[in-house]
C-alpha cells in the first residue's frame, strides 16, 4: 500500500476507560457519545502489543524522526503500574532504532505517588496534571461522584512532580468563565509549571456556551497578565497564536491550518478520530477500524480525517473570508458541529477566537516598528555587540516600559498622577523616557500588575518626570516608608507623614507635610538635610548611577546594601574607575555595549564567607548588582559577565530564540541543578564572555596569575562549548535561535584551537570531571 502523504505523528492510547472522578464537564462521560460503556476497563496485553506494532510500522514506513504518544483515559493511572510499564516497554521496544518517542501521560493526579513517579522516571514518561485553578475553581467541576473535593490530592500530586522536575510536563486547565481568570492563572503559576494548557470547554452549535465572547475575554485577561510577567511558562494557546504570527506551526489542533496528525486507539483496540468528537453526536469519532485488522495508513484514508487535512478548503465560507483564518484555522473541528450542516460551520467559539487573536496581534504589534538590523543581531550573537545594537534594544525596552506604565495607569488610584504624566509626555517626552529608563520603574510596574506592589509609587514617578521636564505643578504623593522616593534622582526622608504634597519647579522641588516644608535644589553643591541623591560616576564614555536608595532595587537574589558612606563611595569610585580602564584597555570589544547600555549599578552586601556575588534581574534592563570586590580586574569581569545577561534578556523580550513549549531540563556545566532552555541559554551567553575574558588575561598577566588565567580559560571554553552543543542538540531552537547559537559556537570554536599549557588543560579537565561527578551523585539527570 502506498504510504499516505500526511502520516500520523501523535497517538493517544486509551489505556483505561473508567475514571475515579466524576467531572461534570468531561466529554468522555457527560456528552453525546457513550461508547465507553461497552469497552474494556483497561487495554489488554494483546491490544498493547498490536498498538505498539502498528505505530512502529507507521513510523518506519514514513521515516518519522519522532512521534508523540499520550497515555490517556478515562483515568490512565487506574490501569496500574504493571500495565503502564507494559505499555511503555512495548512502545519503546517496538520503536527502538526506528524513531525517538516523546512519551507522556495525562492524569487527574489523585492516585499519583512515588512508585508511579519511579516507573515514569525509568521509562522517560512526562506527566501532565488536570487542574482548573484554586480550590474553588477546581472543585466547581472536578469532584468525586459523591461530591467530595479532589483538590488536595491533585495539589499533592503536583507538589510531588515539582520534586521530580524531569517528569513535570505541566498543567491542563478547562476554562470556566465563572472563575476569576487572574486568580486561576495565579493559582496555576504558583505551582511553577513548565507548561499550561487552557482548554475551551467542549461545545457545539447544538449545545453552545452560555455567553458569546466571554471565553475570549477571560483568556485575554490571562494573556495580558502572562505577558506582564514576562511569559514565565509556556501557554499553548498563546504560544500557538504567536508562532503562527511568525510563520511557524501551531502547538494545538484547535488553531492553525496545518493538517491533523493525531489518532486515538481505544482500550478495545479500535481506532478513533480526535476523541473530543464525542461531544458532537454518538459515534462521531468512530472509524470502524482496529489495530488487529488495519494499518494506520488505512485509517489515514478514512473520510473522517479529510476535512481536518484539507486546509482552508475544509472550512466554511464564513471562515474562509475571515481575516484571522490562518491563525484560527476554523477552531477545533469538534466545535463546528451543528445538526443539519455537520461541520460546515465556524467554531461555536468564533467570536472568542476572533477577540483573542486580534488582541494578541495588537498587543505584540507595538514592537513591530522596532526593526532590528540583522548586523546587530549577528554582532550580539558573537557575544559582543556595538553601541548601536544596544540602542536598538533600548528602543524596544522603551516601548515595553511605556506599555507597562499604560497598564498601571489604566487602573491607577491616582488620576492626578496620571494627569501629570500625560502633561510631561506632551511637553517633554524625553523627560518621561529618562525616568522610565531607570531600571526599577519596570520592576515596580511588573510587581504592581502582578500583585507584588501597589500603585502608590506612580505619583513619585510623575514628580520625577515633572522635575526632569522643568514643569511647575503640585501633587500629593504617598510615603509609606517615611520617605519620598524619586526614581533615578534620590530619596527624601520626610518622617511619618503618610503623604506629602510635592511642588515641582525647574530644577527644584518642595515637599510639605504637617506645615513643614523641605525644599531640595537638585543642583545644590552642599548636602540638603534628609536628601540622599543617587550618585553618578563618570569615567570617559561610562556614566552610571550608583543607586543605593531605590525601593525596588532589591530584586537581585542577594541582599542590597544600604546607603553608602563617603568612604565606601570613594572605594566604589576608585574600583569602577580602574575596572573601566581594564575593560577599555584590555577588553575593548565589550566597552561600546557597556558604555551604551549600563546605566545603573546596585551595591550588594558582601557575603560573610568572602565569596564574590553579582546578579542581573530579568526586568531591570541596564542594571547590574555587585558586591564590591577586592580588585578592579574582578569588577571588570563581573560587569562584563552580568551585562551579558542584560543584553540577552532584552533580546528575548523581542525575539523568540527557542520554542517556549519545550519543557525539558538540561545539564549546565556551571550549575548543580537542571536548567530550562532559557536558563541554559542565558548561562551560556554569559560564559562566552567569561571564557573570552580569561583568554585575554592569560596573555596579559604574568607568572602565577597568568597560569591561573590559563586554567580558567581552558576550563570555561570547554564548559561553554559543551553547553553550546547541548543547545544545538536540543531541537528546540528557532531559526533565529540557531543562528544566534551558531555565532556563539563560532566564537568559542576558534578559542578551542588556541594552545594552553598541559597543566592548565589537565586542571580544567579535572574540574569538569569533578563537577559532573558531583552532579551525578546529587541530581541524576535524564536527557
XYZ file of C-alpha atoms in Angstrom:
783
model
C 0.000 0.000 0.000
C 1.336 3.438 -0.935
C 2.205 5.485 2.191
C -0.265 8.224 2.993
C 1.016 11.760 2.329
C 0.288 13.097 5.818
C 1.283 10.495 8.382
C 0.165 10.379 11.992
C 2.708 11.732 14.449
C 0.546 11.916 17.577
C -1.037 8.875 19.164
C -3.433 8.851 22.110
C -3.638 5.442 23.807
C -6.707 5.000 25.995
C -5.154 2.613 28.476
C -8.177 2.777 30.841
C -11.801 3.554 30.033
C -13.078 4.401 33.532
C -12.325 7.279 35.890
C -12.224 7.738 39.650
C -13.605 11.294 39.420
C -16.980 12.460 38.102
C -16.121 15.781 36.459
C -19.348 17.217 35.113
C -17.642 18.850 32.112
C -15.983 15.634 30.878
C -16.575 14.914 27.189
C -15.993 11.153 27.654
C -18.790 10.500 30.151
C -21.081 13.538 30.079
C -21.551 14.231 26.353
C -23.269 12.633 23.359
C -21.041 9.606 22.717
C -21.350 6.933 25.420
C -19.264 4.215 23.752
C -17.095 3.906 26.877
C -19.823 1.784 28.468
C -19.155 -1.134 26.131
C -15.366 -1.015 26.174
C -12.860 -2.980 28.278
C -11.951 -1.319 31.543
C -8.248 -1.461 30.635
C -6.262 -2.130 27.466
C -5.338 -5.831 27.181
C -1.802 -7.124 26.656
C -2.745 -8.183 23.141
C -4.089 -4.729 22.269
C -0.994 -3.109 23.748
C 1.270 -5.268 21.564
C -0.801 -4.628 18.424
C -0.840 -0.884 19.092
C 2.938 -0.684 19.512
C 3.456 -2.772 16.391
C 1.126 -0.628 14.255
C 2.723 2.616 15.455
C 6.242 1.312 14.778
C 5.163 0.074 11.346
C 3.766 3.524 10.524
C 6.837 5.390 11.823
C 9.160 3.104 9.841
C 7.158 3.396 6.629
C 7.113 7.196 6.785
C 10.652 7.530 8.189
C 9.405 9.696 11.045
C 12.208 11.146 13.212
C 9.973 11.385 16.284
C 6.461 10.526 17.417
C 4.407 11.662 20.397
C 2.375 9.217 22.478
C -0.029 10.224 25.259
C -1.338 7.609 27.694
C -4.908 8.672 28.408
C -8.277 7.530 29.657
C -10.614 7.717 31.495
C -8.008 7.929 34.203
C -4.852 6.189 32.952
C -3.412 5.540 36.430
C -6.333 3.139 37.001
C -4.554 0.803 34.587
C -1.993 0.238 37.356
C 1.784 0.365 37.402
C 2.355 -3.054 35.848
C 0.128 -2.373 32.860
C 1.553 1.112 32.299
C 5.052 -0.382 32.437
C 3.942 -2.973 29.833
C 2.591 -0.209 27.558
C 5.806 1.815 27.806
C 8.048 -1.204 27.311
C 6.110 -2.411 24.261
C 6.248 1.052 22.684
C 9.901 1.690 23.445
C 10.845 -1.820 22.351
C 8.936 -1.645 19.061
C 10.211 1.845 18.237
C 13.811 1.317 19.334
C 16.042 2.106 16.360
C 13.018 3.420 14.406
C 12.471 6.890 15.849
C 12.530 8.938 19.025
C 9.475 8.686 21.301
C 8.046 11.551 23.349
C 6.014 9.590 25.887
C 3.561 11.367 28.227
C 0.638 10.619 30.490
C -2.312 12.902 31.231
C -3.868 12.252 34.630
C -6.143 13.813 37.229
C -3.329 13.065 39.676
C -5.319 11.725 42.617
C -3.522 8.341 42.514
C -0.051 9.644 41.706
C 2.615 8.535 44.187
C 6.356 7.931 44.437
C 6.060 4.446 42.954
C 4.338 5.782 39.846
C 6.996 8.505 39.615
C 9.768 5.904 39.826
C 8.127 3.978 36.995
C 7.786 7.124 34.868
C 11.391 8.136 35.557
C 12.654 4.717 34.465
C 10.746 4.911 31.172
C 11.108 8.657 30.497
C 7.366 9.396 30.779
C 6.443 13.015 31.443
C 3.291 13.765 33.437
C 0.585 16.352 32.792
C -1.960 17.071 35.534
C -5.518 18.351 35.096
C -6.192 21.258 37.466
C -8.697 24.071 36.942
C -7.183 26.667 39.297
C -7.545 27.283 43.008
C -9.752 25.163 45.280
C -12.977 26.962 44.371
C -12.305 26.846 40.638
C -11.133 23.242 40.612
C -13.970 21.893 42.734
C -16.592 23.598 40.598
C -16.318 20.601 38.257
C -13.534 18.186 39.299
C -15.116 16.205 42.148
C -15.723 12.619 43.166
C -19.108 11.068 42.375
C -20.219 11.690 45.980
C -19.331 15.384 45.698
C -16.045 15.253 47.625
C -13.267 17.636 46.660
C -10.327 16.336 44.627
C -8.244 19.471 45.172
C -5.935 18.394 47.999
C -4.964 15.150 46.280
C -4.303 16.938 42.992
C -2.121 19.545 44.690
C -0.245 16.758 46.462
C 0.392 15.190 43.056
C 1.651 18.464 41.588
C 3.966 19.029 44.553
C 5.302 15.519 44.008
C 6.103 16.393 40.392
C 7.792 19.597 41.494
C 10.180 17.385 43.460
C 10.762 15.437 40.229
C 11.072 18.297 37.710
C 12.294 15.992 34.952
C 8.784 14.403 34.979
C 6.743 17.611 35.276
C 5.160 18.289 31.858
C 2.660 20.909 33.022
C -0.970 21.599 33.882
C -4.180 21.312 31.864
C -6.969 23.717 32.826
C -10.502 23.740 31.407
C -11.786 27.300 31.111
C -14.861 28.268 33.119
C -15.819 31.935 32.848
C -17.483 31.718 36.279
C -13.969 31.612 37.752
C -11.815 34.719 38.107
C -9.214 34.374 35.305
C -6.404 36.139 37.159
C -6.954 34.061 40.298
C -6.914 30.905 38.180
C -3.692 31.999 36.466
C -2.027 32.896 39.761
C -3.015 29.595 41.350
C -1.508 27.675 38.436
C 1.585 29.883 38.107
C 2.339 29.457 41.828
C 2.886 25.753 41.088
C 5.701 26.677 38.655
C 4.521 24.536 35.740
C 6.758 24.466 32.686
C 3.608 24.490 30.550
C -0.075 25.420 30.931
C -2.769 24.316 28.507
C -6.003 26.327 28.783
C -8.769 24.292 27.146
C -12.069 25.689 25.922
C -14.904 23.525 27.300
C -16.210 21.305 24.530
C -19.384 22.667 22.967
C -21.221 22.608 19.631
C -23.874 24.776 17.974
C -26.418 22.297 19.329
C -25.073 22.886 22.864
C -23.356 26.299 22.691
C -21.598 28.122 25.555
C -23.914 30.357 27.536
C -22.289 33.749 26.783
C -20.852 34.626 23.376
C -17.357 36.083 23.585
C -16.952 35.556 27.326
C -14.287 32.886 26.941
C -12.197 35.146 24.716
C -12.368 37.991 27.227
C -11.435 35.540 30.010
C -8.347 34.377 28.113
C -7.361 37.941 27.200
C -7.085 38.848 30.881
C -4.740 35.935 31.414
C -2.747 36.770 28.292
C -2.171 40.336 29.486
C -1.010 39.107 32.879
C 1.190 36.430 31.287
C 2.868 39.000 29.058
C 3.357 41.352 32.001
C 5.000 38.524 33.941
C 7.446 38.027 31.082
C 5.904 34.758 29.810
C 7.247 32.690 32.736
C 5.967 29.416 31.316
C 4.690 28.122 28.007
C 0.931 28.641 27.490
C -0.055 26.561 24.496
C -2.932 28.648 23.131
C -0.989 31.935 23.394
C 2.256 30.461 22.107
C 0.386 28.987 19.154
C -1.022 32.375 18.120
C 2.449 33.917 18.417
C 4.082 31.066 16.499
C 1.587 31.259 13.641
C 2.189 35.016 13.523
C 5.880 34.182 12.978
C 5.038 31.677 10.203
C 5.706 28.677 12.439
C 3.488 25.725 13.216
C 0.754 25.764 15.841
C 1.155 23.738 19.013
C -2.508 22.725 19.082
C -5.045 21.247 16.680
C -7.527 23.918 17.761
C -5.589 26.677 15.946
C -3.903 26.973 12.572
C -4.365 25.332 9.204
C -1.859 22.516 9.473
C -3.319 19.060 8.719
C -4.343 16.903 11.647
C -1.802 14.200 12.534
C -3.496 12.696 15.615
C -5.252 9.365 16.032
C -6.778 7.689 19.103
C -6.563 3.996 19.999
C -9.277 2.916 22.452
C -9.000 0.197 25.114
C -10.546 -2.352 22.731
C -8.008 -1.507 20.006
C -10.422 0.449 17.828
C -9.077 3.483 16.028
C -10.912 6.771 16.583
C -10.577 10.330 15.388
C -9.840 13.045 17.935
C -11.834 11.999 20.992
C -13.343 15.442 21.610
C -15.739 14.461 18.796
C -17.647 12.517 21.454
C -19.244 15.911 22.153
C -20.842 16.128 18.687
C -23.036 13.034 18.442
C -22.999 9.362 19.360
C -20.437 7.515 17.235
C -18.866 10.706 15.834
C -15.200 9.702 16.362
C -15.599 6.068 15.197
C -13.706 4.763 12.158
C -14.816 1.133 12.151
C -11.180 0.004 12.110
C -8.919 -1.620 14.698
C -5.249 -2.314 15.363
C -5.717 -6.013 14.776
C -7.125 -5.644 11.272
C -5.937 -2.334 9.847
C -2.677 -0.459 9.439
C -2.530 3.239 10.169
C -2.281 4.240 6.506
C -5.734 2.697 6.027
C -7.009 4.738 8.959
C -5.497 7.908 7.494
C -7.630 7.438 4.376
C -10.855 7.382 6.396
C -13.128 10.236 5.206
C -13.432 11.499 8.770
C -9.860 12.779 8.601
C -10.427 14.543 5.277
C -11.700 17.943 6.415
C -9.009 18.135 9.093
C -6.305 17.625 6.471
C -7.560 19.882 3.665
C -6.586 23.335 4.956
C -8.840 26.287 4.025
C -10.821 24.128 1.577
C -12.230 22.178 4.507
C -13.598 25.305 6.199
C -16.980 27.008 5.897
C -17.362 30.002 3.574
C -17.598 32.312 6.599
C -14.266 31.026 7.898
C -12.507 31.334 4.551
C -13.496 35.017 4.394
C -12.282 35.778 7.942
C -9.160 37.995 8.349
C -7.683 35.724 11.043
C -8.402 32.391 9.336
C -4.710 31.472 9.033
C -4.355 31.743 12.799
C -7.765 30.459 13.857
C -7.971 27.676 11.264
C -11.692 27.433 11.979
C -11.048 26.456 15.585
C -11.291 22.902 16.889
C -13.109 20.644 14.427
C -15.489 19.412 17.133
C -16.666 22.922 17.963
C -18.003 23.464 14.418
C -20.737 20.820 14.634
C -24.417 21.654 14.083
C -27.218 19.193 13.324
C -28.155 19.535 9.658
C -24.918 21.158 8.436
C -22.484 18.850 10.267
C -19.056 20.529 10.474
C -19.576 23.096 7.695
C -19.751 25.946 10.215
C -17.386 28.287 12.020
C -16.423 27.339 15.552
C -19.041 27.881 18.217
C -16.214 29.910 19.828
C -15.738 32.027 16.691
C -16.293 35.345 18.486
C -13.972 34.315 21.320
C -11.155 33.283 18.996
C -11.508 36.448 16.917
C -11.250 38.616 20.048
C -8.303 36.711 21.449
C -6.287 36.547 18.222
C -6.932 40.213 17.425
C -5.911 41.229 20.943
C -2.706 39.169 20.854
C -1.750 40.594 17.460
C -2.389 44.149 18.641
C -0.509 43.548 21.886
C 2.665 42.431 20.137
C 2.405 44.775 17.139
C 3.771 47.604 19.284
C 7.190 46.048 18.814
C 6.842 45.573 15.069
C 8.192 49.007 14.159
C 11.423 48.264 16.001
C 13.137 46.517 13.138
C 16.305 45.020 14.483
C 19.165 45.165 11.970
C 20.499 41.756 11.015
C 24.039 43.020 11.544
C 23.214 43.979 15.135
C 21.740 40.544 15.870
C 24.827 38.934 14.404
C 27.138 41.165 16.464
C 25.276 40.421 19.682
C 25.249 36.711 18.924
C 29.037 36.560 18.821
C 28.996 37.684 22.460
C 29.842 41.320 21.814
C 27.655 43.984 20.167
C 28.377 47.611 19.360
C 26.638 50.571 20.932
C 24.112 50.809 18.085
C 22.880 47.308 18.846
C 22.329 48.244 22.491
C 20.466 51.393 21.472
C 18.192 49.253 19.298
C 17.484 47.054 22.311
C 16.828 50.159 24.391
C 14.220 51.333 21.858
C 12.278 48.111 22.372
C 12.627 48.443 26.127
C 11.234 51.974 25.933
C 8.095 50.721 24.201
C 7.753 47.897 26.700
C 8.107 50.229 29.702
C 5.555 52.648 28.265
C 3.138 49.774 27.674
C 3.566 48.595 31.263
C 3.064 52.120 32.594
C -0.080 52.426 30.489
C -1.500 49.242 32.017
C -0.815 50.545 35.504
C -2.342 53.897 34.601
C -5.500 52.212 33.337
C -6.275 51.005 36.873
C -4.394 53.637 38.893
C -5.959 55.069 42.036
C -4.335 58.493 41.471
C -5.836 60.204 38.421
C -3.848 63.337 39.259
C -0.588 61.439 38.899
C -1.707 60.137 35.515
C -2.705 63.685 34.506
C 0.781 64.965 35.361
C 2.477 62.124 33.493
C 0.328 62.865 30.448
C 1.307 66.544 30.662
C 5.011 65.675 30.847
C 4.671 63.334 27.889
C 3.029 66.075 25.850
C 5.538 68.805 26.711
C 8.744 66.819 27.210
C 8.527 63.145 26.207
C 12.290 62.773 26.573
C 11.927 63.644 30.269
C 9.374 60.857 30.753
C 11.611 58.472 28.815
C 14.522 59.367 31.085
C 12.530 58.424 34.183
C 11.172 55.249 32.620
C 14.717 54.296 31.641
C 15.580 53.848 35.306
C 15.619 50.017 35.536
C 13.495 49.710 38.654
C 10.495 51.548 37.227
C 9.858 48.461 35.089
C 10.479 46.224 38.109
C 7.838 48.179 40.057
C 5.349 48.159 37.156
C 5.576 44.390 36.790
C 5.176 43.937 40.557
C 2.219 46.314 40.515
C 0.477 44.406 37.731
C 1.153 41.027 39.344
C 0.017 41.927 42.847
C 3.500 42.263 44.356
C 3.237 46.029 44.853
C 0.577 48.749 44.809
C 0.352 51.822 42.584
C 1.394 54.332 45.280
C 4.761 54.722 43.507
C 3.042 56.200 40.436
C 2.821 59.774 41.860
C 6.553 59.662 42.695
C 7.289 58.685 39.092
C 5.141 61.594 37.917
C 7.034 64.003 40.195
C 10.409 62.733 38.914
C 9.248 63.204 35.328
C 7.949 66.725 36.020
C 11.257 67.622 37.661
C 13.239 66.445 34.640
C 10.893 68.395 32.366
C 11.108 71.570 34.493
C 7.305 71.663 34.831
C 5.796 73.527 37.768
C 2.994 71.516 39.341
C 1.760 70.147 42.649
C 0.836 66.577 43.580
C 0.047 64.551 46.686
C 2.427 61.612 46.984
C 2.097 58.652 49.402
C 5.218 57.952 51.509
C 4.553 54.514 53.022
C 8.069 54.098 54.468
C 8.517 57.708 55.687
C 10.470 58.672 52.592
C 9.784 60.202 49.198
C 11.492 58.053 46.543
C 12.087 59.734 43.183
C 13.365 57.076 40.707
C 16.777 57.888 39.310
C 17.074 61.007 41.466
C 17.120 60.102 45.150
C 15.277 59.741 48.453
C 13.967 62.426 50.809
C 13.288 61.393 54.407
C 10.064 63.090 55.497
C 9.135 61.212 58.683
C 5.802 59.543 59.488
C 3.683 61.779 57.281
C 1.717 59.188 55.280
C 1.503 61.558 52.327
C 3.286 64.750 51.292
C 2.351 67.477 48.864
C 5.174 67.894 46.394
C 5.581 71.066 44.345
C 7.917 70.862 41.373
C 9.815 73.596 39.605
C 12.732 73.948 37.239
C 15.480 72.009 38.987
C 13.907 72.027 42.449
C 11.048 70.543 44.441
C 9.465 71.128 47.823
C 7.720 68.538 49.999
C 5.158 69.759 52.544
C 3.591 67.711 55.330
C 2.002 68.934 58.549
C 3.118 72.536 57.929
C 6.770 71.509 57.487
C 8.305 72.258 54.081
C 11.515 70.672 52.817
C 12.985 72.202 49.671
C 15.592 70.406 47.571
C 17.615 72.063 44.816
C 18.868 69.251 42.611
C 21.962 71.186 41.603
C 22.962 72.156 45.159
C 26.627 71.556 45.987
C 26.061 71.406 49.754
C 24.226 68.481 51.417
C 20.489 69.017 51.959
C 19.192 67.627 55.277
C 17.226 64.401 54.701
C 18.016 64.266 50.962
C 20.022 61.281 49.650
C 20.653 61.789 45.958
C 21.769 58.955 43.732
C 25.439 59.401 42.949
C 26.581 59.427 39.340
C 30.044 58.161 38.469
C 31.543 59.206 35.135
C 34.740 57.808 33.664
C 35.303 58.585 29.994
C 32.419 57.112 27.980
C 30.962 55.328 31.007
C 28.313 57.179 33.030
C 26.435 55.147 35.650
C 24.254 55.805 38.656
C 25.312 54.091 41.856
C 21.820 53.578 43.263
C 21.615 52.669 46.939
C 18.181 54.198 47.648
C 15.594 52.933 45.140
C 12.885 50.956 46.999
C 12.516 48.363 44.200
C 16.211 47.565 43.680
C 16.067 44.520 45.978
C 15.300 42.014 43.195
C 18.759 40.600 42.567
C 18.795 37.339 44.571
C 21.336 38.782 47.029
C 20.688 41.428 49.743
C 21.273 45.014 48.599
C 23.462 47.399 50.557
C 22.010 50.358 52.432
C 23.133 53.940 51.818
C 26.894 54.018 51.278
C 29.039 56.216 53.464
C 31.609 58.545 51.993
C 34.475 56.095 52.466
C 32.504 53.301 50.763
C 31.520 55.652 47.960
C 35.142 56.636 47.426
C 36.173 52.973 47.292
C 33.472 52.236 44.743
C 34.557 55.210 42.659
C 38.171 54.049 42.592
C 37.212 50.450 41.830
C 34.909 51.404 38.991
C 37.417 53.872 37.535
C 40.115 51.200 37.471
C 37.731 48.490 36.237
C 36.684 50.699 33.336
C 40.345 51.223 32.472
C 40.784 47.437 32.454
C 37.796 46.989 30.158
C 38.764 49.759 27.733
C 42.438 48.829 27.701
C 42.356 45.027 27.884
C 38.831 44.006 26.779
C 37.767 46.787 24.376
C 35.271 44.598 22.493
C 32.876 44.909 25.464
C 33.314 48.630 26.117
C 30.859 50.034 23.500
C 27.923 47.949 24.741
C 28.634 48.757 28.380
C 29.003 52.458 27.649
C 25.704 52.497 25.739
C 23.618 50.261 27.980
C 24.952 50.038 31.543
C 23.102 52.800 33.394
C 22.895 51.615 36.988
C 24.986 49.687 39.494
C 23.403 48.381 42.699
C 25.832 47.710 45.558
C 25.208 44.355 47.274
C 26.030 43.269 50.819
C 29.238 41.187 50.675
C 28.967 37.547 51.767
C 30.416 36.587 55.131
C 32.488 33.835 53.539
C 34.128 36.273 51.138
C 32.698 34.593 48.044
C 32.120 37.056 45.222
C 28.486 37.726 44.226
C 26.827 39.624 41.397
C 23.485 39.488 39.615
C 21.272 40.846 36.844
C 17.465 40.955 37.074
C 15.318 39.975 34.077
C 13.070 43.045 34.376
C 15.843 45.567 35.141
C 17.397 46.348 31.758
C 20.516 48.467 32.172
C 21.330 47.471 35.758
C 23.743 45.060 37.386
C 24.156 44.371 41.094
C 27.592 43.697 42.562
C 29.221 43.320 45.954
C 32.392 45.417 45.815
C 35.278 43.025 45.057
C 38.838 43.383 46.240
C 40.310 44.397 42.894
C 39.441 46.129 39.638
C 40.086 43.122 37.382
C 37.444 41.113 39.236
C 34.976 44.003 38.967
C 35.670 44.246 35.231
C 34.855 40.535 34.846
C 31.667 40.825 36.896
C 30.414 43.816 34.895
C 31.098 42.072 31.584
C 29.532 38.813 32.790
C 26.336 40.339 34.203
C 25.807 42.696 31.288
C 25.711 39.631 29.025
C 22.553 38.624 30.927
C 21.161 42.145 30.497
C 21.739 42.049 26.735
C 20.272 38.597 26.218
C 17.243 39.375 28.388
C 16.459 42.323 26.130
C 16.940 40.184 23.018
C 14.489 37.643 24.423
C 11.960 40.402 25.062
C 11.868 40.905 21.316
C 12.957 37.706 19.567
C 11.990 34.066 20.077
C 15.300 32.195 20.156
C 13.782 28.928 21.334
C 10.499 27.069 21.391
C 8.805 28.173 24.609
C 6.804 24.945 24.569
C 9.975 22.983 25.316
C 9.728 21.753 28.908
C 12.941 19.745 29.043
C 15.641 20.363 31.628
C 19.287 20.400 30.618
C 22.683 19.922 32.214
C 24.592 23.198 32.695
C 28.295 22.688 33.435
C 28.303 25.527 35.968
C 25.161 24.609 37.925
C 24.165 21.848 40.335
C 20.535 21.808 39.170
C 18.951 21.016 35.778
C 18.107 24.150 33.823
C 15.250 25.020 31.459
C 16.354 26.013 27.985
C 16.266 29.770 28.671
C 18.387 29.308 31.783
C 20.959 27.301 29.836
C 20.935 29.880 27.038
C 21.460 32.728 29.495
C 24.303 30.960 31.273
C 25.989 30.021 28.013
C 25.858 33.557 26.653
C 27.354 34.906 29.876
C 30.121 32.302 29.905
C 31.142 33.056 26.335
C 32.297 36.383 27.752
C 33.864 34.729 30.810
C 35.920 32.410 28.600
C 36.948 35.339 26.420
C 37.918 37.392 29.468
C 40.345 34.736 30.703
C 41.595 34.116 27.159
C 42.835 37.688 27.114
C 44.058 37.769 30.709
C 46.373 34.778 30.272
C 48.400 36.804 27.757
C 48.471 39.978 29.865
C 49.175 38.651 33.350
C 52.482 37.171 34.421
C 53.744 34.255 36.482
C 51.236 32.528 38.741
C 48.462 34.908 37.698
C 48.972 34.013 34.042
C 48.822 30.279 34.794
C 45.634 30.756 36.836
C 44.143 32.704 33.942
C 45.132 29.908 31.536
C 43.398 27.334 33.745
C 40.271 29.494 33.860
C 40.362 29.937 30.083
C 40.765 26.214 29.440
C 38.010 25.425 31.915
C 35.425 27.920 30.676
C 35.994 27.460 26.956
C 35.434 23.729 27.414
C 32.336 24.104 29.592
C 30.861 26.719 27.277
C 31.497 24.561 24.217
C 29.734 21.689 25.969
C 26.719 23.897 26.741
C 26.593 25.159 23.149
C 26.462 21.568 21.900
C 23.583 20.870 24.306
C 21.717 23.889 22.954
C 22.296 22.847 19.335
C 21.236 19.265 20.072
C 18.077 20.318 21.942
C 15.985 20.574 18.781
C 14.127 23.449 20.441
C 15.878 26.465 18.910
C 14.029 28.642 16.415
C 15.723 29.532 13.148
C 16.867 32.817 14.690
C 17.950 30.935 17.793
C 20.030 28.510 15.746
C 21.798 31.397 14.047
C 22.374 33.050 17.413
C 23.831 29.898 18.976
C 25.885 29.136 15.865
C 27.518 32.563 16.116
C 28.456 31.861 19.741
C 29.729 28.453 18.682
C 31.971 30.021 16.054
C 33.452 32.371 18.649
C 34.186 29.582 21.119
C 35.298 27.200 18.360
C 38.160 29.498 17.436
C 39.317 29.574 21.058
C 39.350 25.782 21.329
C 42.282 25.774 18.914
C 44.337 28.207 20.993
C 47.165 26.491 22.865
C 47.354 26.349 26.659
C 49.833 24.563 28.892
C 49.387 20.870 29.570
C 48.964 21.686 33.243
C 46.136 24.138 32.545
C 44.378 21.654 30.274
C 44.726 18.880 32.842
C 43.393 21.019 35.677
C 40.450 22.171 33.557
C 39.601 18.554 32.746
C 39.846 17.584 36.431
C 37.431 20.378 37.406
C 34.936 19.377 34.744
C 35.023 15.730 35.799
C 34.639 16.690 39.459
C 31.591 18.810 38.662
C 29.975 16.036 36.653
C 30.670 13.558 39.451
C 29.058 15.865 41.985
C 26.113 16.322 39.642
C 25.655 12.606 39.124
C 25.653 11.981 42.867
C 23.328 14.814 43.869
C 20.976 15.365 40.910
C 20.675 12.477 38.431
C 19.874 13.911 35.023
C 17.830 12.318 32.300
C 18.343 13.984 28.956
